[in-house]
Short mmCIF file of C-alpha atoms in Angstrom, two decimals:
data_model
loop_
_atom_site.label_atom_id
_atom_site.label_comp_id
_atom_site.label_asym_id
_atom_site.label_seq_id
_atom_site.Cartn_x
_atom_site.Cartn_y
_atom_site.Cartn_z
CA MET A 1 5.56 4.67 -32.41
CA THR A 2 4.05 2.33 -34.92
CA ALA A 3 3.32 -1.28 -34.77
CA ASP A 4 6.02 -3.82 -35.94
CA ARG A 5 6.14 -3.51 -39.69
CA SER A 6 8.39 -6.05 -41.68
CA GLU A 7 11.22 -5.01 -43.92
CA ARG A 8 9.39 -5.73 -47.02
CA GLU A 9 6.64 -3.50 -45.95
CA ALA A 10 9.23 -0.82 -45.05
CA PHE A 11 10.82 -1.13 -48.41
CA ASP A 12 7.55 -0.84 -50.31
CA LEU A 13 6.95 2.69 -48.20
CA VAL A 14 10.25 4.03 -49.11
CA VAL A 15 9.78 2.99 -52.71
CA ASP A 16 6.26 4.78 -52.75
CA ARG A 17 8.33 8.00 -51.40
CA VAL A 18 10.48 7.71 -54.16
CA GLY A 19 7.46 8.08 -56.38
CA THR A 20 5.82 11.10 -54.49
CA THR A 21 8.98 12.87 -54.31
CA LEU A 22 9.58 12.74 -57.97
CA GLU A 23 6.18 13.94 -58.61
CA GLN A 24 7.01 16.86 -56.37
CA THR A 25 10.55 17.74 -57.24
CA GLY A 26 10.92 17.14 -61.18
CA ALA A 27 13.95 17.83 -62.52
CA ALA A 28 15.39 19.23 -59.22
CA PHE A 29 17.36 17.07 -56.84
CA PRO A 30 15.58 16.71 -53.33
CA TYR A 31 17.71 17.76 -50.33
CA VAL A 32 15.77 17.92 -47.03
CA ALA A 33 12.26 17.88 -46.51
CA ASP A 34 9.80 19.35 -43.99
CA PRO A 35 8.93 16.82 -41.39
CA GLU A 36 5.40 18.09 -41.20
CA THR A 37 4.37 18.41 -44.88
CA GLY A 38 7.04 16.34 -46.67
CA GLU A 39 7.76 19.34 -48.93
CA TRP A 40 11.24 19.15 -50.20
CA GLN A 41 13.91 21.70 -50.18
CA VAL A 42 15.63 21.03 -53.61
CA THR A 43 19.16 21.87 -55.43
CA ASP A 44 19.63 22.48 -58.98
CA ASP A 45 22.65 19.88 -59.27
CA GLY A 46 22.36 17.52 -56.15
CA ASN A 47 25.45 19.68 -54.51
CA TRP A 48 27.16 16.95 -52.33
CA CYS A 49 24.72 14.21 -52.26
CA GLY A 50 22.69 13.82 -55.65
CA GLY A 51 23.90 10.31 -56.25
CA HIS A 52 21.78 9.21 -53.29
CA TRP A 53 18.68 10.55 -55.34
CA ILE A 54 19.75 8.74 -58.47
CA GLY A 55 20.39 5.95 -56.61
CA LEU A 56 17.07 5.74 -54.97
CA LEU A 57 15.51 6.34 -58.58
CA TRP A 58 17.37 3.22 -59.81
CA LEU A 59 16.05 1.11 -56.80
CA ALA A 60 12.67 2.21 -57.62
CA TYR A 61 12.96 1.19 -61.17
CA ASP A 62 14.55 -2.17 -60.54
CA HIS A 63 11.70 -2.99 -57.97
CA THR A 64 8.68 -1.49 -59.99
CA GLY A 65 9.50 -1.78 -63.69
CA ASP A 66 8.37 1.96 -63.83
CA GLU A 67 10.14 3.53 -66.81
CA ARG A 68 9.51 7.08 -65.21
CA PHE A 69 12.13 6.38 -62.52
CA THR A 70 14.63 5.04 -65.42
CA GLU A 71 14.37 8.24 -67.34
CA ALA A 72 14.55 10.66 -64.35
CA ALA A 73 17.68 8.63 -63.15
CA ARG A 74 19.45 9.22 -66.44
CA GLU A 75 18.38 12.76 -66.76
CA HIS A 76 19.51 13.46 -63.34
CA THR A 77 22.86 11.70 -64.33
CA ASP A 78 23.58 13.91 -66.75
CA VAL A 79 23.25 16.97 -64.51
CA LEU A 80 25.26 15.46 -61.61
CA ALA A 81 27.90 14.33 -64.06
CA ASP A 82 28.33 17.76 -65.59
CA ALA A 83 28.22 19.75 -62.20
CA MET A 84 29.94 17.50 -59.87
CA VAL A 85 33.25 18.77 -58.61
CA ARG A 86 36.24 16.38 -59.41
CA GLU A 87 38.53 17.56 -56.72
CA ALA A 88 36.14 16.77 -53.72
CA MET A 89 35.72 13.84 -51.40
CA PHE A 90 31.99 13.21 -52.51
CA CYS A 91 33.02 12.93 -56.14
CA GLY A 92 33.63 9.21 -55.80
CA MET A 93 30.45 8.42 -53.70
CA ASN A 94 28.24 10.32 -56.17
CA PHE A 95 29.89 8.43 -59.23
CA HIS A 96 29.60 5.27 -57.26
CA TYR A 97 25.92 5.42 -57.04
CA ALA A 98 25.01 7.01 -60.28
CA GLY A 99 27.86 4.60 -62.07
CA PHE A 100 28.66 1.56 -60.70
CA ARG A 101 25.44 0.84 -58.83
CA ALA A 102 23.30 2.12 -61.85
CA ALA A 103 25.32 -0.54 -63.87
CA ASP A 104 24.09 -3.32 -61.56
CA VAL A 105 20.60 -2.39 -62.65
CA THR A 106 21.11 -1.80 -66.15
CA ASP A 107 24.46 -3.51 -67.28
CA ASP A 108 25.11 -0.09 -69.20
CA HIS A 109 28.64 0.21 -70.16
CA GLU A 110 28.43 4.24 -69.77
CA HIS A 111 27.20 3.82 -66.22
CA ARG A 112 30.53 1.59 -65.54
CA GLU A 113 32.45 4.13 -67.08
CA LEU A 114 31.13 6.92 -64.83
CA GLY A 115 31.86 4.73 -61.91
CA LEU A 116 35.56 4.47 -63.13
CA GLU A 117 35.65 8.30 -63.64
CA GLY A 118 34.73 8.60 -59.99
CA ALA A 119 37.56 6.16 -58.90
CA ASP A 120 40.16 7.90 -61.01
CA ALA A 121 39.28 11.40 -59.80
CA SER A 122 39.47 10.11 -56.24
CA VAL A 123 43.09 8.67 -56.91
CA ALA A 124 44.15 12.05 -58.71
CA PHE A 125 43.01 13.99 -55.80
CA TYR A 126 44.58 11.68 -53.35
CA HIS A 127 47.33 13.48 -51.28
CA GLN A 128 50.27 11.02 -51.13
CA ARG A 129 52.14 12.43 -48.12
CA ALA A 130 48.73 12.94 -45.94
CA ARG A 131 47.26 9.81 -47.22
CA GLN A 132 43.93 11.08 -47.59
CA ILE A 133 41.63 12.04 -50.12
CA PRO A 134 40.72 15.76 -48.90
CA LEU A 135 37.53 17.32 -48.20
CA GLY A 136 38.20 19.40 -51.23
CA THR A 137 36.71 22.55 -53.00
CA LEU A 138 32.97 21.69 -53.21
CA LEU A 139 30.75 24.03 -51.53
CA ILE A 140 27.96 22.52 -49.39
CA GLU A 141 24.74 23.98 -49.77
CA GLY A 142 23.50 25.60 -46.79
CA PRO A 143 22.95 29.15 -45.22
CA SER A 144 26.76 30.50 -45.40
CA SER A 145 26.82 30.79 -41.47
CA GLU A 146 26.31 27.15 -41.10
CA PHE A 147 28.64 25.70 -43.55
CA ARG A 148 32.36 26.61 -44.01
CA GLY A 149 33.66 26.95 -47.56
CA PRO A 150 37.23 25.87 -48.43
CA ASP A 151 38.17 29.53 -48.69
CA SER A 152 36.35 30.81 -45.41
CA ASP A 153 38.39 32.85 -42.88
CA GLU A 154 36.58 30.40 -40.34
CA GLY A 155 38.69 27.36 -41.26
CA PRO A 156 41.47 25.76 -43.38
CA SER A 157 41.12 25.18 -47.20
CA GLY A 158 39.67 21.99 -48.14
CA ASP A 159 42.59 20.72 -49.85
CA VAL A 160 44.41 20.40 -46.61
CA LEU A 161 41.60 19.15 -44.44
CA GLY A 162 40.57 15.50 -44.14
CA ALA A 163 37.19 14.49 -42.63
CA VAL A 164 36.00 11.50 -40.85
CA ASP A 165 33.30 10.92 -43.68
CA ALA A 166 35.82 10.21 -46.35
CA ILE A 167 36.53 6.66 -45.33
CA TYR A 168 33.09 5.97 -46.39
CA THR A 169 32.48 8.79 -49.16
CA SER A 170 35.45 8.37 -50.95
CA LEU A 171 36.64 4.52 -50.73
CA PRO A 172 33.83 2.39 -51.76
CA VAL A 173 34.24 3.51 -55.31
CA LEU A 174 37.90 2.53 -55.26
CA TRP A 175 37.27 -1.12 -53.70
CA ARG A 176 34.52 -1.47 -56.70
CA ALA A 177 37.14 -0.01 -59.21
CA TYR A 178 39.53 -2.58 -58.17
CA ARG A 179 37.25 -5.39 -58.69
CA GLU A 180 36.35 -4.17 -62.02
CA THR A 181 39.59 -3.70 -63.15
CA ASP A 182 42.20 -5.60 -61.22
CA ASP A 183 44.17 -2.21 -61.20
CA PRO A 184 46.24 -2.28 -57.70
CA VAL A 185 46.21 1.68 -57.78
CA TYR A 186 42.57 1.44 -56.51
CA ARG A 187 43.04 -0.86 -53.89
CA ASP A 188 46.49 0.60 -52.77
CA THR A 189 44.86 3.98 -52.53
CA ALA A 190 41.83 2.93 -50.66
CA VAL A 191 44.04 0.83 -48.04
CA SER A 192 46.52 3.79 -47.43
CA HIS A 193 43.71 6.40 -46.68
CA ALA A 194 42.02 3.68 -44.58
CA ASP A 195 44.96 3.02 -42.66
CA ARG A 196 45.68 6.49 -41.99
CA HIS A 197 41.82 7.04 -40.89
CA LEU A 198 42.85 4.62 -38.09
CA ASP A 199 45.59 7.01 -36.89
CA TRP A 200 44.03 10.24 -37.20
CA TYR A 201 39.99 9.93 -36.76
CA ILE A 202 39.65 7.05 -34.03
CA ARG A 203 40.02 7.97 -30.71
CA GLU A 204 41.26 5.07 -28.09
CA ASP A 205 37.53 5.14 -26.52
CA GLY A 206 35.92 4.52 -29.90
CA ARG A 207 34.75 8.00 -30.42
CA THR A 208 35.78 10.03 -33.74
CA TRP A 209 37.16 13.35 -34.58
CA HIS A 210 35.54 15.11 -37.57
CA HIS A 211 38.35 16.89 -39.00
CA ALA A 212 42.13 16.31 -39.38
CA GLU A 213 44.12 19.19 -41.12
CA PHE A 214 47.38 18.37 -42.39
CA ASP A 215 50.70 20.23 -43.69
CA PRO A 216 50.20 20.63 -47.55
CA ASP A 217 53.87 20.18 -48.30
CA THR A 218 54.79 17.36 -45.55
CA GLY A 219 51.42 15.58 -44.97
CA GLU A 220 52.00 15.84 -41.48
CA LEU A 221 48.85 16.20 -39.05
CA VAL A 222 48.55 19.70 -37.82
CA ARG A 223 45.50 19.35 -35.62
CA GLN A 224 42.46 17.42 -35.11
CA TYR A 225 39.16 19.24 -34.13
CA ASN A 226 35.35 18.92 -34.36
CA GLU A 227 33.31 21.05 -36.70
CA LEU A 228 29.72 19.34 -36.48
CA ALA A 229 29.85 18.23 -33.04
CA TYR A 230 28.96 20.08 -29.78
CA SER A 231 32.69 20.26 -28.93
CA ASP A 232 36.20 18.72 -29.15
CA ASP A 233 35.49 16.85 -26.29
CA THR A 234 32.14 15.15 -27.39
CA CYS A 235 31.29 13.09 -30.57
CA TRP A 236 29.18 13.91 -33.80
CA ALA A 237 27.07 11.34 -34.53
CA ARG A 238 26.73 11.27 -38.11
CA GLY A 239 30.47 11.22 -38.35
CA GLN A 240 30.51 8.08 -36.27
CA GLY A 241 28.05 6.55 -38.50
CA TRP A 242 30.05 7.32 -41.69
CA CYS A 243 33.24 6.02 -39.87
CA ILE A 244 31.38 2.70 -38.89
CA ALA A 245 29.80 2.21 -42.41
CA GLY A 246 33.53 2.70 -43.93
CA LEU A 247 35.35 0.43 -41.60
CA ALA A 248 32.87 -2.06 -42.16
CA ARG A 249 33.46 -1.90 -45.98
CA ALA A 250 36.89 -2.06 -45.61
CA TYR A 251 36.83 -5.20 -43.50
CA ARG A 252 34.40 -6.65 -45.96
CA GLU A 253 36.99 -5.74 -48.87
CA THR A 254 40.15 -6.59 -47.17
CA GLU A 255 39.25 -9.24 -44.10
CA ALA A 256 42.05 -7.39 -42.36
CA PRO A 257 42.00 -7.72 -38.45
CA ARG A 258 42.91 -4.20 -38.13
CA TYR A 259 39.59 -2.82 -39.73
CA LEU A 260 37.54 -5.19 -37.67
CA GLU A 261 39.24 -4.27 -34.29
CA ALA A 262 38.52 -0.41 -35.28
CA LEU A 263 35.07 -1.23 -36.19
CA GLU A 264 34.03 -3.05 -32.87
CA ARG A 265 35.61 -0.14 -31.03
CA THR A 266 33.60 2.42 -32.81
CA VAL A 267 30.46 0.08 -32.38
CA ASP A 268 31.30 -0.30 -28.71
CA TYR A 269 31.36 3.57 -28.24
CA TYR A 270 27.80 3.97 -30.09
CA ARG A 271 26.36 1.21 -27.95
CA SER A 272 27.44 2.90 -24.93
CA ASN A 273 26.35 6.15 -25.63
CA VAL A 274 23.16 5.76 -27.35
CA PRO A 275 19.48 5.83 -26.20
CA ASP A 276 17.50 2.91 -25.89
CA ASP A 277 15.92 2.67 -29.17
CA LEU A 278 19.32 3.06 -30.69
CA VAL A 279 18.94 6.11 -32.41
CA PRO A 280 21.54 8.82 -31.31
CA TYR A 281 21.26 12.53 -30.33
CA TRP A 282 23.18 14.48 -33.08
CA ASP A 283 26.00 14.36 -30.50
CA PHE A 284 26.40 11.51 -28.57
CA GLU A 285 27.33 13.49 -25.48
CA HIS A 286 25.58 16.63 -25.76
CA PRO A 287 25.09 17.95 -22.39
CA ASP A 288 21.59 19.04 -22.79
CA ALA A 289 20.35 15.66 -23.91
CA PRO A 290 17.61 14.31 -24.23
CA ASP A 291 16.12 17.90 -24.88
CA VAL A 292 18.11 17.99 -28.37
CA PRO A 293 17.21 16.41 -31.69
CA ARG A 294 18.10 12.80 -32.57
CA ASP A 295 19.74 11.92 -35.87
CA THR A 296 18.21 8.92 -37.70
CA SER A 297 21.05 9.52 -40.43
CA ALA A 298 23.64 8.55 -38.21
CA ALA A 299 21.79 5.24 -37.05
CA VAL A 300 20.80 4.30 -40.69
CA LEU A 301 24.40 4.88 -41.77
CA THR A 302 25.29 2.45 -38.92
CA ALA A 303 22.65 -0.22 -39.62
CA TYR A 304 23.80 0.10 -43.48
CA GLY A 305 27.20 -0.63 -42.85
CA LEU A 306 26.90 -3.44 -40.40
CA THR A 307 24.05 -5.14 -42.20
CA GLY A 308 26.56 -5.45 -45.20
CA LEU A 309 29.08 -7.37 -43.36
CA PRO A 310 30.03 -10.89 -44.33
CA GLU A 311 28.10 -13.61 -42.42
CA THR A 312 30.93 -14.89 -40.31
CA GLY A 313 31.12 -15.65 -36.57
CA ALA A 314 33.67 -12.81 -36.01
CA THR A 315 30.85 -10.42 -37.16
CA ALA A 316 27.57 -12.11 -36.13
CA ASP A 317 27.21 -9.94 -33.20
CA LEU A 318 28.06 -6.73 -35.29
CA ALA A 319 25.30 -7.49 -37.86
CA ALA A 320 22.79 -8.43 -35.30
CA PHE A 321 23.44 -4.97 -33.67
CA GLY A 322 22.85 -3.35 -37.22
CA GLU A 323 19.51 -5.29 -37.46
CA ARG A 324 18.48 -3.95 -34.15
CA ILE A 325 18.94 -0.43 -35.42
CA LEU A 326 17.21 -1.02 -38.77
CA GLU A 327 14.22 -2.33 -36.86
CA SER A 328 14.06 0.60 -34.59
CA LEU A 329 14.21 3.06 -37.53
CA ILE A 330 11.30 1.04 -39.87
CA THR A 331 9.21 0.85 -36.65
CA GLY A 332 9.71 4.15 -35.06
CA TYR A 333 10.79 6.59 -37.46
CA LEU A 334 9.17 5.89 -40.74
CA THR A 335 5.85 7.43 -41.79
CA PRO A 336 3.22 6.61 -41.38
CA ARG A 337 3.60 6.74 -37.78
CA GLY A 338 0.29 5.24 -36.55
CA ASP A 339 -3.50 6.07 -37.56
CA GLY A 340 -4.21 9.46 -38.82
CA ASP A 341 -0.54 10.17 -40.10
CA ASP A 342 -1.63 12.05 -43.12
CA ARG A 343 1.95 12.68 -44.36
CA PRO A 344 3.73 10.96 -47.41
CA ASP A 345 4.55 7.12 -46.73
CA GLY A 346 8.02 6.42 -46.39
CA MET A 347 9.46 9.28 -44.92
CA LEU A 348 12.24 8.56 -42.51
CA LEU A 349 11.94 11.42 -39.79
CA GLU A 350 14.42 13.14 -37.19
CA GLY A 351 17.43 13.42 -39.46
CA CYS A 352 19.80 16.04 -38.20
CA PHE A 353 21.88 17.72 -41.21
CA ASN A 354 23.63 20.43 -38.91
CA GLY A 355 23.20 20.45 -35.13
CA PRO A 356 25.14 23.35 -34.01
CA SER A 357 23.39 25.52 -36.32
CA GLY A 358 19.90 24.07 -36.07
CA TYR A 359 19.93 23.94 -39.83
CA ALA A 360 17.63 21.11 -40.83
CA ASP A 361 18.02 19.27 -37.62
CA ARG A 362 14.47 17.46 -37.63
CA ASN A 363 13.88 16.52 -41.14
CA GLU A 364 13.68 14.09 -43.73
CA LEU A 365 17.12 13.73 -45.39
CA ILE A 366 17.36 12.43 -49.03
CA TRP A 367 21.02 10.57 -48.14
CA SER A 368 18.98 8.75 -44.99
CA ASP A 369 16.44 7.61 -47.51
CA TYR A 370 18.63 6.27 -49.59
CA TYR A 371 20.61 4.16 -47.12
CA LEU A 372 17.56 2.72 -45.52
CA ALA A 373 16.41 1.70 -49.10
CA TYR A 374 19.39 0.01 -50.05
CA ALA A 375 20.02 -1.80 -46.55
CA LEU A 376 16.58 -3.21 -47.20
CA SER A 377 16.93 -4.06 -50.64
CA ARG A 378 20.02 -5.74 -49.78
CA ARG A 379 18.34 -7.68 -47.11
CA LEU A 380 15.34 -8.71 -49.01
CA ALA A 381 17.26 -10.16 -51.93
CA ALA A 382 19.82 -12.21 -49.80
#
């Protein structure tokens, strides 16, 4: 563990990490990094999470004014926009970060249009009867035994498969598009999906399901199951984090009590099942804990969602809990972790990409870096 460090110091470390990452990866997209060396495994086009890297580049540019970041952000955006599968729950998230959040920095009309394109793709892919933006047809990069593609014999087509992640990956671009245009189709799609989420993914005790398969013709629920949890009786930690971030955003946008009630229930489950430092194991109830990896990506998603809540009496406790998680991450999991740590500064360690397979289960993850950087930048700007 390190000594206490401020949020400003932590943000500076993460911005430094954007610089060292860009030097190493060039035109490629960073994906997961070796926790001992900081060397990145890369993808050519960003796969499901390229928007996080572009978002980090814009944050670094906004903080430093260094033109190498804006040049890289624009070049990577061109690649992502060309390669991104539109019929996927990740399209909206990536175009939100590469589009709308880039426009927040540049005031560039083209970036705003990319954000709207992501929102339109999400609306077009929305399944009216299931009231879901499905997982879709994008193949998540990783060893084939770890990640099931939409045509895999091991699982249903992504066109009839919803995921707990989608309340966050698919909906924020819709909330933003509604604010930009006043077109109710964006708001109505987001609300309909979020309301179905309450029915299909959140259990009575506050834990979440990973997947919901639905009938393609009727939209009726076929089954719920866990793919990245230890079992159907336990809870995938990052899925819980995605859910918390998505519910926090839904409440922020609507102030609807049903979203706040669900948020409180999912956070209560997190509180009741997390270790003392507030960073969960990759499955909250893994029977081999504590001898299993943690998952800082689950923790940082939770902190990111909760610290973005409106400052009201109804949300004060939730926001304070998010701040405690954020403090734990920047003091206990961000490099350097003490004297003599010669790894690159600003690595958020102990991220678990895929616990059941052991794939990148103790690594730095590009999406975790983004949510940490954005949560810190938002707090510093307040």
